[in-house]
Coordinates of C-alpha atoms in Angstrom, one line a residue:
Chain A
M1 CA -156.6 -116.5 -88.3
T2 CA -156.8 -114.5 -85.2
R3 CA -154.3 -114.8 -82.4
D4 CA -157.0 -116.4 -80.2
N5 CA -157.5 -119.0 -82.9
I6 CA -153.8 -119.7 -83.1
M7 CA -153.8 -120.1 -79.3
E8 CA -156.5 -122.6 -79.5
A9 CA -154.9 -124.5 -82.3
M10 CA -151.7 -124.6 -80.5
N11 CA -153.4 -125.6 -77.3
G12 CA -154.7 -128.7 -79.1
I13 CA -151.3 -130.2 -79.9
G14 CA -150.6 -133.6 -78.6
D15 CA -149.8 -134.2 -74.9
H16 CA -146.6 -135.9 -75.8
L17 CA -145.3 -132.7 -77.4
I18 CA -146.1 -130.7 -74.3
V19 CA -144.5 -133.2 -72.0
E20 CA -141.5 -133.5 -74.2
A21 CA -140.9 -129.8 -74.3
A22 CA -141.4 -129.4 -70.6
E23 CA -138.8 -132.0 -70.0
K24 CA -136.3 -130.9 -72.5
L25 CA -136.6 -127.3 -71.5
G26 CA -136.0 -128.2 -67.9
F27 CA -139.4 -127.2 -66.6
L28 CA -139.8 -130.6 -65.0
S29 CA -136.4 -131.9 -64.2
D30 CA -134.4 -128.8 -63.5
T31 CA -132.1 -130.2 -66.1
P32 CA -132.5 -128.6 -69.5
M33 CA -131.5 -130.6 -72.5
A34 CA -128.6 -128.4 -73.1
R35 CA -127.2 -129.5 -69.8
K36 CA -126.5 -132.9 -71.3
P37 CA -124.0 -132.3 -73.9
K38 CA -123.7 -134.9 -76.6
G39 CA -121.0 -137.4 -76.0
Q40 CA -120.9 -136.9 -72.4
S41 CA -122.2 -140.2 -71.2
A42 CA -118.9 -141.9 -70.9
F43 CA -117.4 -138.9 -69.2
S44 CA -120.4 -138.6 -66.9
R45 CA -120.3 -142.2 -66.1
F46 CA -116.7 -142.0 -65.3
M47 CA -117.3 -138.9 -63.2
N48 CA -120.1 -140.4 -61.4
S49 CA -117.9 -143.1 -60.2
G50 CA -115.7 -142.7 -57.3
W51 CA -112.7 -143.2 -59.5
G52 CA -113.8 -140.2 -61.6
V53 CA -114.1 -138.0 -58.6
A54 CA -110.8 -139.2 -57.3
A55 CA -109.2 -138.6 -60.6
V56 CA -110.5 -135.1 -60.9
C57 CA -109.4 -134.3 -57.4
A58 CA -106.0 -135.6 -58.2
L59 CA -105.9 -133.8 -61.4
V60 CA -107.0 -130.6 -59.9
A61 CA -104.7 -130.8 -57.0
V62 CA -101.7 -131.4 -59.3
S63 CA -102.7 -129.0 -62.0
V64 CA -103.3 -126.1 -59.8
M65 CA -100.2 -126.4 -57.8
G66 CA -98.5 -124.1 -60.2
G67 CA -101.3 -121.6 -59.8
I68 CA -101.2 -121.8 -56.1
I69 CA -97.5 -121.3 -56.1
W70 CA -97.9 -118.4 -58.4
A71 CA -100.6 -116.8 -56.4
G72 CA -98.7 -117.2 -53.2
Q73 CA -95.7 -115.5 -54.8
Q74 CA -97.9 -112.7 -56.0
A75 CA -99.2 -112.3 -52.5
G76 CA -95.7 -112.1 -51.1
H77 CA -96.0 -115.4 -49.4
Q78 CA -93.9 -118.5 -49.8
P79 CA -95.6 -121.4 -51.6
P80 CA -97.5 -123.6 -49.2
A81 CA -95.3 -125.9 -47.4
E82 CA -96.1 -129.5 -46.6
E83 CA -98.9 -129.8 -44.1
S84 CA -99.1 -126.1 -44.1
T85 CA -101.4 -124.7 -41.4
E86 CA -101.1 -121.2 -42.7
T87 CA -104.5 -119.6 -43.0
T88 CA -105.1 -118.1 -46.3
E89 CA -107.2 -115.0 -46.2
L90 CA -110.2 -115.6 -48.4
E91 CA -113.6 -114.4 -48.5
S92 CA -116.6 -116.0 -50.1
L93 CA -119.4 -113.9 -51.2
V94 CA -122.6 -115.8 -51.7
Y95 CA -125.9 -114.8 -52.9
I96 CA -128.5 -117.4 -52.0
G97 CA -132.2 -116.9 -51.6
N98 CA -133.3 -114.9 -48.7
E99 CA -131.6 -117.1 -46.2
Q100 CA -128.1 -117.4 -45.1
T101 CA -126.6 -120.5 -46.3
D102 CA -123.3 -121.9 -45.4
I103 CA -120.5 -122.3 -47.8
E104 CA -117.1 -123.6 -47.3
I105 CA -114.1 -123.1 -49.4
S106 CA -110.9 -124.9 -48.8
C107 CA -107.4 -123.9 -49.6
N108 CA -104.5 -126.1 -48.9
G109 CA -106.7 -128.5 -47.1
Q110 CA -108.2 -125.9 -44.8
I111 CA -111.6 -124.6 -44.7
I112 CA -111.5 -121.0 -45.5
S113 CA -113.3 -118.4 -43.6
P114 CA -114.7 -115.9 -43.0
R115 CA -118.0 -116.3 -44.7
R116 CA -120.2 -113.6 -45.8
F117 CA -123.7 -113.9 -46.8
L118 CA -125.7 -111.5 -48.9
D119 CA -129.3 -111.5 -49.7
W120 CA -130.5 -112.5 -53.0
E121 CA -133.9 -111.8 -54.4
G122 CA -135.7 -115.1 -54.6
Y123 CA -135.0 -118.5 -56.2
A124 CA -133.6 -119.8 -53.1
E125 CA -134.6 -123.2 -54.1
D126 CA -132.4 -123.0 -57.1
W127 CA -129.3 -122.1 -55.4
D128 CA -128.6 -125.1 -53.3
F129 CA -125.6 -126.0 -55.3
Y130 CA -123.5 -124.7 -52.6
D131 CA -123.9 -128.0 -50.9
S132 CA -121.7 -129.3 -53.5
V133 CA -119.2 -126.6 -52.9
K134 CA -118.8 -128.2 -49.5
Y135 CA -118.2 -131.5 -51.1
R136 CA -115.4 -130.0 -53.0
K137 CA -112.9 -129.8 -50.3
L138 CA -110.0 -129.8 -52.6
D139 CA -106.7 -128.3 -52.2
V140 CA -107.4 -125.7 -54.7
Y141 CA -108.3 -122.2 -55.1
L142 CA -111.9 -122.3 -56.0
P143 CA -113.7 -119.8 -58.0
V144 CA -117.2 -119.4 -56.6
L145 CA -119.6 -118.7 -59.3
Y146 CA -123.2 -117.8 -59.3
Y147 CA -125.6 -116.6 -61.8
T148 CA -128.5 -114.3 -61.6
R149 CA -131.6 -114.7 -63.7
Y150 CA -131.4 -111.3 -65.1
D151 CA -128.5 -111.6 -67.5
E152 CA -126.2 -110.5 -64.8
I153 CA -123.3 -112.8 -64.1
E154 CA -121.3 -112.4 -61.0
W155 CA -118.6 -114.5 -59.7
T156 CA -115.8 -114.6 -57.3
W157 CA -112.3 -115.4 -58.1
L158 CA -108.9 -115.2 -56.7
N159 CA -106.7 -112.3 -57.5
E160 CA -103.1 -112.0 -56.9
S161 CA -103.4 -111.2 -53.2
C162 CA -105.2 -114.5 -52.7
R163 CA -108.5 -113.0 -51.9
L164 CA -111.8 -113.7 -53.5
R165 CA -113.3 -110.8 -55.1
R166 CA -116.7 -110.3 -56.6
I167 CA -116.6 -109.1 -60.1
R168 CA -119.3 -107.8 -62.2
A169 CA -119.9 -109.7 -65.4
Y170 CA -118.0 -108.7 -68.4
D171 CA -115.7 -106.5 -66.6
M172 CA -113.0 -109.1 -67.0
N173 CA -112.1 -111.4 -69.8
M174 CA -114.2 -114.2 -68.7
Q175 CA -116.7 -116.2 -70.6
L176 CA -119.8 -118.0 -69.6
I177 CA -119.8 -121.3 -71.3
E178 CA -123.1 -122.6 -70.1
T179 CA -125.4 -122.1 -67.2
D180 CA -127.8 -124.4 -65.6
Q181 CA -130.9 -122.3 -65.3
S182 CA -132.3 -124.3 -62.5
T183 CA -129.4 -124.2 -60.2
G184 CA -127.5 -121.2 -61.3
L185 CA -124.3 -123.1 -61.5
S186 CA -122.3 -122.1 -64.4
A187 CA -119.3 -123.2 -66.3
F188 CA -116.9 -120.6 -67.0
L189 CA -113.6 -120.3 -68.7
M190 CA -111.6 -117.4 -67.6
D191 CA -108.2 -116.0 -67.9
L192 CA -106.7 -114.4 -64.9
P193 CA -104.9 -111.1 -65.0
E194 CA -101.9 -110.7 -67.1
G195 CA -102.8 -113.9 -68.9
R196 CA -101.2 -116.1 -66.3
Y197 CA -103.6 -118.9 -66.7
H198 CA -107.1 -119.7 -67.0
I199 CA -109.6 -121.8 -65.1
A200 CA -112.2 -123.9 -66.5
L201 CA -115.1 -124.9 -64.4
Y202 CA -117.7 -127.3 -65.4
G203 CA -120.8 -128.4 -63.6
E204 CA -123.3 -131.1 -64.3
S205 CA -126.3 -131.8 -62.3
L206 CA -127.6 -135.1 -61.3
Q207 CA -131.2 -135.5 -62.2
N208 CA -133.7 -136.8 -59.7
N209 CA -136.5 -135.4 -57.8
E210 CA -134.3 -132.9 -56.2
T211 CA -131.6 -130.9 -57.8
V212 CA -128.5 -132.4 -56.6
W213 CA -125.0 -131.3 -57.3
G214 CA -122.9 -134.1 -56.3
A215 CA -120.2 -136.4 -57.2
D216 CA -120.3 -135.8 -60.8
Y217 CA -119.7 -132.2 -60.4
A218 CA -116.3 -131.8 -61.8
F219 CA -114.1 -128.9 -62.4
T220 CA -110.6 -128.5 -63.6
V221 CA -108.1 -125.8 -63.1
N222 CA -105.9 -125.5 -66.0
V223 CA -102.6 -123.7 -65.3
A224 CA -101.4 -123.9 -68.8
P225 CA -100.4 -120.4 -69.9
F226 CA -103.0 -118.6 -71.8
I227 CA -102.0 -116.1 -74.4
P228 CA -98.3 -115.7 -74.1
S229 CA -98.4 -112.0 -74.8
S230 CA -100.9 -109.3 -75.3
E231 CA -98.5 -107.5 -77.6
P232 CA -98.6 -108.1 -81.3
M233 CA -95.7 -110.0 -82.6
A234 CA -93.5 -108.2 -85.0
P235 CA -94.0 -109.5 -88.5
E236 CA -90.3 -110.5 -88.8
A237 CA -90.6 -112.6 -85.7
H238 CA -92.8 -115.1 -87.4
R239 CA -91.4 -118.3 -88.5
F240 CA -93.6 -119.9 -91.0
Q241 CA -93.9 -123.6 -90.5
F242 CA -96.5 -124.4 -93.0
P243 CA -96.8 -123.6 -96.6
L244 CA -99.1 -121.2 -98.3
I245 CA -102.0 -123.0 -99.7
S246 CA -103.8 -122.4 -102.9
A247 CA -107.4 -123.4 -103.0
E248 CA -109.0 -124.3 -106.2
D249 CA -110.7 -121.2 -107.2
T250 CA -108.9 -118.6 -105.3
T251 CA -105.5 -118.0 -104.0
S252 CA -105.5 -118.1 -100.3
Y253 CA -102.3 -117.4 -98.6
V254 CA -101.9 -119.0 -95.3
A255 CA -99.0 -118.3 -93.0
V256 CA -98.8 -120.0 -89.7
S257 CA -96.3 -119.0 -87.0
D258 CA -94.6 -121.3 -84.6
M259 CA -96.6 -122.8 -81.9
N260 CA -95.8 -121.1 -78.6
A261 CA -93.4 -122.6 -76.2
E262 CA -96.1 -124.3 -74.2
G263 CA -97.3 -126.2 -77.2
A264 CA -100.6 -124.4 -77.4
K265 CA -102.0 -124.2 -80.8
W266 CA -102.0 -120.5 -80.6
I267 CA -101.0 -119.3 -84.0
E268 CA -100.3 -115.8 -84.6
F269 CA -100.9 -115.0 -88.1
F270 CA -102.6 -115.0 -91.4
V271 CA -103.6 -114.6 -94.7
Q272 CA -104.8 -112.7 -97.6
P273 CA -107.2 -113.7 -100.2
D274 CA -105.5 -112.0 -103.1
G275 CA -107.8 -109.0 -103.0
Q276 CA -110.9 -110.9 -103.8
D277 CA -114.2 -110.4 -102.2
L278 CA -114.1 -112.7 -99.3
T279 CA -117.8 -113.1 -99.2
S280 CA -117.8 -115.0 -102.4
A281 CA -114.3 -116.3 -102.4
Y282 CA -114.7 -118.4 -99.3
K283 CA -118.0 -119.9 -99.8
K284 CA -116.7 -123.2 -100.9
R285 CA -118.1 -126.6 -100.9
L286 CA -118.1 -128.7 -97.8
P287 CA -115.5 -131.4 -97.9
A288 CA -116.6 -134.8 -99.2
Q289 CA -116.8 -137.7 -97.0
G290 CA -113.5 -138.9 -95.7
E291 CA -111.7 -136.0 -97.3
M292 CA -109.0 -134.2 -95.5
Y293 CA -109.3 -130.5 -95.5
L294 CA -107.8 -127.4 -94.0
L295 CA -109.7 -124.7 -92.5
V296 CA -108.0 -121.5 -91.6
V297 CA -109.5 -118.8 -89.5
A298 CA -107.9 -115.4 -89.3
C299 CA -108.8 -112.9 -86.7
R300 CA -107.8 -109.5 -85.6
E301 CA -108.3 -108.8 -82.0
K302 CA -110.0 -105.4 -81.7
R303 CA -108.4 -104.6 -78.4
T304 CA -104.8 -105.2 -79.3
G305 CA -104.9 -105.2 -83.0
M306 CA -103.3 -108.6 -82.9
Y307 CA -103.9 -111.0 -85.8
K308 CA -104.4 -114.5 -84.9
L309 CA -104.7 -117.6 -87.0
F310 CA -106.2 -120.9 -86.3
Y311 CA -106.3 -123.9 -88.5
I312 CA -108.0 -127.2 -88.6
A313 CA -106.9 -130.1 -90.6
E314 CA -109.1 -133.1 -90.2
S315 CA -111.6 -135.3 -91.9
T316 CA -115.3 -135.6 -92.3
E317 CA -117.8 -138.2 -92.5
V318 CA -121.5 -138.2 -93.2
K319 CA -123.9 -139.7 -90.6
T320 CA -127.6 -140.2 -90.6
V321 CA -129.0 -139.0 -87.4
D322 CA -132.7 -139.0 -86.7
G323 CA -133.2 -139.6 -90.4
E324 CA -131.3 -136.6 -91.4
E325 CA -127.9 -136.6 -93.0
Q326 CA -125.3 -134.7 -91.1
Y327 CA -121.7 -134.0 -91.4
T328 CA -119.5 -135.0 -88.6
L329 CA -116.3 -133.1 -88.6
T330 CA -113.5 -134.4 -86.5
L331 CA -110.7 -132.5 -85.0
D332 CA -108.7 -133.1 -82.0
G333 CA -111.3 -135.7 -80.9
R334 CA -114.1 -133.3 -81.1
H335 CA -117.0 -133.9 -83.3
M336 CA -119.0 -131.1 -84.7
I337 CA -122.3 -131.8 -86.2
F338 CA -123.9 -129.8 -88.9
E339 CA -127.0 -130.0 -90.8
K340 CA -126.0 -130.9 -94.3
E341 CA -128.4 -128.6 -96.1
P342 CA -128.1 -124.9 -95.6
Y343 CA -130.9 -122.5 -95.0
D344 CA -132.3 -120.7 -97.9
N345 CA -129.9 -117.9 -97.2
G346 CA -126.9 -120.3 -97.5
E347 CA -126.2 -120.6 -93.8
Y348 CA -125.6 -123.9 -92.2
A349 CA -127.0 -124.8 -88.9
A350 CA -124.7 -126.4 -86.4
T351 CA -126.7 -128.7 -84.3
G352 CA -124.1 -129.3 -81.7
W353 CA -120.7 -130.5 -80.9
E354 CA -119.4 -132.9 -78.4
T355 CA -116.2 -133.0 -76.5
P356 CA -116.0 -136.2 -74.8
S357 CA -112.6 -135.7 -73.2
V358 CA -113.2 -132.2 -71.9
G359 CA -116.7 -132.2 -70.7
I360 CA -118.1 -129.1 -72.1
G361 CA -120.9 -129.3 -74.6
E362 CA -122.5 -126.6 -76.5
M363 CA -125.0 -125.9 -79.1
A364 CA -124.3 -122.9 -81.2
S365 CA -125.4 -121.0 -84.1
A366 CA -123.8 -121.3 -87.5
S367 CA -125.4 -118.2 -88.6
Y368 CA -124.2 -114.7 -88.8
T369 CA -125.7 -111.4 -88.5
K370 CA -124.6 -107.9 -89.3
E371 CA -124.6 -107.0 -85.7
T372 CA -122.1 -109.6 -84.9
R373 CA -119.9 -108.6 -87.8
W374 CA -119.9 -111.9 -89.6
E375 CA -120.4 -110.4 -92.9
V376 CA -117.4 -111.8 -94.6
M377 CA -118.0 -115.4 -93.9
D378 CA -120.7 -117.9 -94.4
G379 CA -122.4 -119.6 -91.5
F380 CA -120.6 -122.9 -91.8
H381 CA -117.3 -121.3 -91.5
A382 CA -118.4 -118.9 -88.9
Y383 CA -119.4 -121.6 -86.6
Y384 CA -116.3 -123.5 -87.3
A385 CA -114.1 -120.5 -86.5
K386 CA -115.9 -120.0 -83.3
S387 CA -115.6 -123.5 -82.2
Y388 CA -112.0 -124.0 -83.1
I389 CA -111.0 -120.8 -81.5
E390 CA -112.8 -121.8 -78.4
I391 CA -110.9 -125.0 -78.4
D392 CA -107.5 -123.5 -78.5
N393 CA -108.2 -120.3 -76.9
A394 CA -110.7 -121.6 -74.3
V395 CA -112.1 -118.2 -73.8
H396 CA -114.4 -116.8 -76.2
S397 CA -117.9 -118.0 -76.9
Y398 CA -119.8 -117.3 -80.0
A399 CA -122.0 -114.5 -78.7
E400 CA -119.1 -112.4 -77.4
Y401 CA -116.5 -113.4 -79.8
A402 CA -117.5 -110.9 -82.4
S403 CA -117.0 -108.1 -79.8
Y404 CA -113.4 -109.1 -79.5
Y405 CA -112.4 -109.9 -83.1
D406 CA -113.0 -109.2 -86.6
F407 CA -112.2 -112.3 -88.5
V408 CA -112.5 -114.2 -91.7
V409 CA -112.2 -117.7 -92.7
V410 CA -110.1 -119.3 -95.4
Y411 CA -111.1 -122.7 -96.4
S412 CA -109.2 -125.2 -98.5
N413 CA -109.2 -129.0 -99.0
V414 CA -105.5 -129.4 -99.1
T415 CA -104.4 -132.4 -97.1
G416 CA -102.6 -132.1 -93.9
E417 CA -99.7 -134.1 -95.2
E418 CA -99.1 -131.6 -98.0
M419 CA -99.2 -128.9 -95.5
I420 CA -96.7 -130.3 -93.2
N421 CA -94.2 -131.6 -95.8
T422 CA -93.6 -128.3 -97.4
P423 CA -90.2 -126.9 -96.3
V424 CA -90.3 -123.8 -94.3
E425 CA -87.7 -122.1 -96.4
T426 CA -89.9 -122.2 -99.5
L427 CA -92.5 -120.1 -97.9
P428 CA -92.9 -116.6 -99.3
V429 CA -92.9 -113.5 -97.3
F430 CA -96.2 -112.8 -95.9
P431 CA -97.9 -109.7 -97.3
F432 CA -98.3 -107.8 -94.1
E433 CA -99.1 -104.6 -95.9
L434 CA -102.5 -106.0 -96.6
F435 CA -103.5 -105.4 -93.1
Q436 CA -103.9 -101.8 -93.4
E437 CA -106.6 -99.7 -92.0
D438 CA -108.4 -99.5 -95.2
S439 CA -108.3 -103.2 -95.8
I440 CA -111.2 -105.5 -95.5
F441 CA -110.3 -106.2 -92.0
K442 CA -111.0 -102.8 -90.8
P443 CA -113.3 -103.1 -87.8
Chain B
M1 CA -145.2 -140.0 -56.7
N2 CA -146.1 -140.9 -60.2
D3 CA -148.9 -139.5 -62.1
Q4 CA -151.2 -142.5 -61.8
D5 CA -150.9 -142.4 -58.0
I6 CA -151.7 -138.7 -58.0
V7 CA -154.7 -139.2 -60.2
A8 CA -155.8 -142.0 -57.9
L9 CA -155.7 -139.5 -55.0
Y10 CA -158.0 -137.2 -57.0
F11 CA -160.4 -140.1 -57.6
D12 CA -160.3 -140.8 -53.9
R13 CA -161.1 -137.2 -53.2
N14 CA -157.9 -137.0 -51.2
E15 CA -156.7 -133.4 -50.9
Q16 CA -153.2 -134.8 -50.8
A17 CA -153.6 -134.9 -54.5
I18 CA -153.3 -131.2 -54.8
T19 CA -150.2 -131.2 -52.6
E20 CA -148.6 -133.8 -54.7
T21 CA -149.6 -132.0 -57.9
D22 CA -148.1 -128.9 -56.6
K23 CA -144.9 -130.7 -55.5
K24 CA -144.5 -132.3 -58.9
Y25 CA -145.8 -129.7 -61.3
G26 CA -146.1 -126.5 -59.3
K27 CA -142.9 -125.1 -60.7
L28 CA -143.9 -126.0 -64.2
C29 CA -147.3 -124.4 -63.8
M30 CA -145.7 -121.3 -62.4
Q31 CA -143.3 -121.1 -65.3
V32 CA -146.1 -121.5 -67.9
S33 CA -148.2 -118.8 -66.2
M34 CA -145.3 -116.5 -65.7
N35 CA -144.4 -116.8 -69.4
V36 CA -147.9 -115.6 -70.3
L37 CA -148.6 -113.1 -67.6
E38 CA -145.2 -111.8 -66.5
S39 CA -146.7 -111.2 -63.1
K40 CA -145.9 -113.3 -60.1
P41 CA -149.1 -112.5 -58.2
D42 CA -151.3 -113.1 -61.3
A43 CA -149.4 -116.3 -62.0
E44 CA -149.8 -117.5 -58.5
E45 CA -153.5 -116.9 -58.7
C46 CA -153.7 -118.8 -61.9
V47 CA -151.7 -121.7 -60.5
S48 CA -154.1 -121.9 -57.5
D49 CA -157.0 -121.8 -59.9
T50 CA -155.4 -124.6 -61.8
Y51 CA -155.4 -126.8 -58.8
L52 CA -159.0 -126.0 -58.1
K53 CA -160.0 -126.8 -61.7
T54 CA -158.0 -129.9 -61.7
W55 CA -159.7 -131.0 -58.5
N56 CA -163.1 -130.3 -60.1
S57 CA -162.2 -132.1 -63.3
I58 CA -160.7 -135.3 -61.9
P59 CA -162.9 -137.2 -61.7
P60 CA -164.6 -137.8 -64.0
T61 CA -161.7 -137.0 -66.4
R62 CA -158.8 -139.4 -66.2
P63 CA -156.0 -137.6 -68.1
N64 CA -153.6 -139.6 -70.1
S65 CA -150.9 -137.2 -69.0
L66 CA -151.3 -135.3 -65.8
C67 CA -148.5 -133.1 -66.8
A68 CA -150.1 -132.0 -70.1
F69 CA -153.4 -131.8 -68.3
V70 CA -152.4 -129.3 -65.7
C71 CA -150.3 -127.4 -68.3
R72 CA -153.3 -126.9 -70.5
I73 CA -155.4 -125.7 -67.6
V74 CA -152.8 -123.3 -66.4
R75 CA -152.1 -122.1 -69.8
N76 CA -155.7 -121.5 -70.6
L77 CA -156.4 -119.8 -67.3
S78 CA -153.4 -117.6 -67.9
L79 CA -154.4 -116.7 -71.4
N80 CA -157.9 -115.9 -70.1
R81 CA -156.4 -113.8 -67.4
L82 CA -154.2 -112.1 -70.0
R83 CA -157.2 -111.2 -72.0
Y84 CA -158.8 -109.8 -68.9
L85 CA -155.7 -107.7 -68.2
R86 CA -155.0 -106.9 -71.8
R87 CA -156.4 -103.4 -71.6
E88 CA -154.0 -102.5 -68.9
K89 CA -150.9 -104.4 -70.0
R90 CA -149.6 -106.4 -72.8
N91 CA -147.1 -109.2 -72.7
R92 CA -144.8 -108.1 -75.5
D93 CA -143.2 -111.5 -76.0
L94 CA -146.4 -113.4 -76.1
T95 CA -147.8 -111.0 -78.6
L96 CA -144.7 -111.3 -80.6
S97 CA -144.7 -115.1 -80.6
F98 CA -148.2 -115.1 -82.1
E99 CA -147.3 -112.5 -84.6
E100 CA -144.6 -114.8 -85.8
L101 CA -147.0 -117.6 -86.2
E102 CA -149.6 -115.6 -88.0
D103 CA -147.4 -115.7 -91.1
C104 CA -147.4 -119.4 -91.4
V105 CA -150.8 -120.7 -90.2
P106 CA -154.0 -120.5 -92.1
M107 CA -156.5 -117.8 -92.1
P108 CA -159.9 -118.0 -90.2
D109 CA -162.6 -120.6 -90.4
E110 CA -160.3 -123.6 -90.7
S111 CA -161.1 -126.3 -88.2
K112 CA -159.0 -125.7 -85.1
N113 CA -159.1 -129.4 -84.2
E114 CA -157.9 -130.3 -87.6
L115 CA -155.3 -127.7 -87.5
S116 CA -154.2 -129.0 -84.1
H117 CA -153.9 -132.5 -85.5
L118 CA -151.9 -131.1 -88.4
L119 CA -149.6 -129.2 -86.1
T120 CA -149.1 -132.3 -84.0
A121 CA -148.3 -134.4 -87.1
F122 CA -146.0 -131.7 -88.4
L123 CA -144.1 -131.3 -85.1
D124 CA -143.8 -135.1 -84.8
S125 CA -141.9 -135.1 -88.1
Q126 CA -139.4 -132.5 -87.0
P127 CA -136.1 -133.0 -85.3
E128 CA -136.3 -133.1 -81.6
A129 CA -134.5 -129.8 -81.0
D130 CA -136.6 -128.0 -83.5
R131 CA -139.8 -129.5 -82.1
V132 CA -138.9 -128.5 -78.5
L133 CA -138.0 -125.0 -79.6
F134 CA -141.2 -124.6 -81.4
V135 CA -143.4 -125.9 -78.6
G136 CA -141.3 -123.9 -76.1
R137 CA -141.9 -120.7 -78.1
Y138 CA -145.5 -121.1 -79.2
W139 CA -146.9 -123.2 -76.5
F140 CA -145.0 -122.3 -73.4
H141 CA -144.4 -118.8 -74.7
C142 CA -140.8 -118.7 -73.7
S143 CA -138.8 -115.8 -75.0
V144 CA -136.1 -116.6 -77.6
K145 CA -133.5 -115.6 -75.2
D146 CA -134.9 -117.9 -72.5
L147 CA -135.0 -120.7 -75.0
G148 CA -131.4 -120.0 -75.9
L149 CA -130.4 -120.3 -72.3
R150 CA -132.3 -123.4 -71.7
M151 CA -131.1 -125.1 -74.9
D152 CA -127.6 -123.7 -74.6
M153 CA -127.9 -122.0 -77.9
T154 CA -127.5 -118.4 -78.9
P155 CA -130.6 -116.4 -79.3
N156 CA -129.7 -116.0 -83.0
A157 CA -129.6 -119.8 -83.4
V158 CA -132.9 -120.2 -81.7
Y159 CA -134.4 -117.5 -84.0
L160 CA -133.1 -119.1 -87.1
R161 CA -134.3 -122.6 -86.1
L162 CA -137.7 -121.2 -85.3
Q163 CA -137.8 -119.4 -88.6
K164 CA -136.8 -122.5 -90.5
T165 CA -139.4 -124.5 -88.7
R166 CA -142.1 -121.9 -89.4
E167 CA -141.1 -122.0 -93.1
K168 CA -141.5 -125.7 -93.1
L169 CA -144.8 -125.4 -91.4
R170 CA -146.0 -123.0 -93.9
A171 CA -145.0 -125.3 -96.7
Y172 CA -146.6 -128.2 -94.9
L173 CA -149.9 -126.5 -94.5
T174 CA -149.8 -125.1 -98.0
E175 CA -149.3 -128.6 -99.4
R176 CA -152.4 -129.7 -97.6
G177 CA -154.5 -127.0 -99.3
Y178 CA -154.5 -124.4 -96.6
Q179 CA -154.3 -120.8 -97.7
V180 CA -151.6 -119.4 -95.6

């Protein structure tokens, strides 16, 4: 069949398919399907209500106080006093269409000026989300984000001197979580310099005839410390809290360090598969319905050489969605959905995950490619690793994760109870020598 | 304004129909045409021609879906325009998308109508996301990367899903006696 014939055959498909795709891809509504993460309805409804907005405002105001104080200190200023009238020097850099459009950013209850306007080549109609920036007159340092259509992400953020700077994408450790193509408003997770804290920003559009960024646009500023240190921990500093775990057909050593002082599930270490070929050793069965399991992900950060370990201990159930049986894996209130059957090459496809309490949804690939250095794991685990790391780490998305880490996955179906009840003192010494340059972890 | 009202304007020969069509579907038409032609001036011309053709077609035609109706027109006009321009330029992504499909659709002389019906039936049986990706790729001619952005998936995930769907399509057509 010639290409023209194919074109004609495709042209004859049903109207409903065309309309559906146009809608879901955001051609009609300015709201692509991916902008509506699964499980968001309750969250969205809440956020759509006045209470939701109020709650977010309150949450943000409270949660960023530490950040404000910190930033103020860094800038050599005292923390904002009550009813402060101090003018904070901020700039906002805005690209919007070919027209100058106002933007207001508030800090400590004051509208921040000056404003600067720069031209942007086209798509003016897609960039009216700044109206909603006006709406967000919150006592918070706001990152101002904008997205170009050409794979170039730019943003502004606050640095230590309390000025907004425009940063070119990927210069900093900042991850795009998702972007609304119609408006350019993006959700980012970022960690500020020196790992002080990170900011999560999430936007959701209201769908009607006009693109509106309104009351359900929520963002949070999370001042919880990010990675406590960029320096690798000395091996002897690790205090193993959990036992080593032996899976059925291979010996998988798992060593988990203490949680950090802030309670983040940032776990520093790992693991060795007894010299076996990881590619085969870790391709294990999926857990049966209701079965507890443990999944361990070990990573080595390329930049620092740090090894990091993440674990999951949760349960599974099988659901039938749209006539297809899917696994629903639950951890920390998050549900990850996978197709049950792998592709012919053994990879599993993740069809999505939902995070009802956080408000960030994402569809991701469960696949791996050589370019992204996922050679040592199967797709199921790769996706899981990515997802879980993203939960705890709140930084790295799948696409870029591989540029930061080499990692492998150890999988076991040992129950969480067994894991926790094993006395710490019975843990063997971790075989650090396995992490040599000639090991399988070599980048 | 809903589609029925717009169509009614066409039947009344009220030129407001074109304004309303442009308001509602102008961006969509532009997107479809841009995906094919990758040229804003060419796309704008096709979109204008689309409105003219729509004006000349309604009446007597009363489309079931005005959205699909204008989409088909702008797509066909854009493809025709592409053929015209083909000697001078080539839309790499469009070419690529059809190359992908060549591996899983039958060879010449099959009834295109029948094949269209089969394609529709096949796509109706697929999960929504796969269906949308397939139509997005092979009808709207979106790039894999663009689809990934729109569906919030990695390009690799999009590619794999498309690949899987194509494999299913190949099997589907083979089962029905087509030589693929």
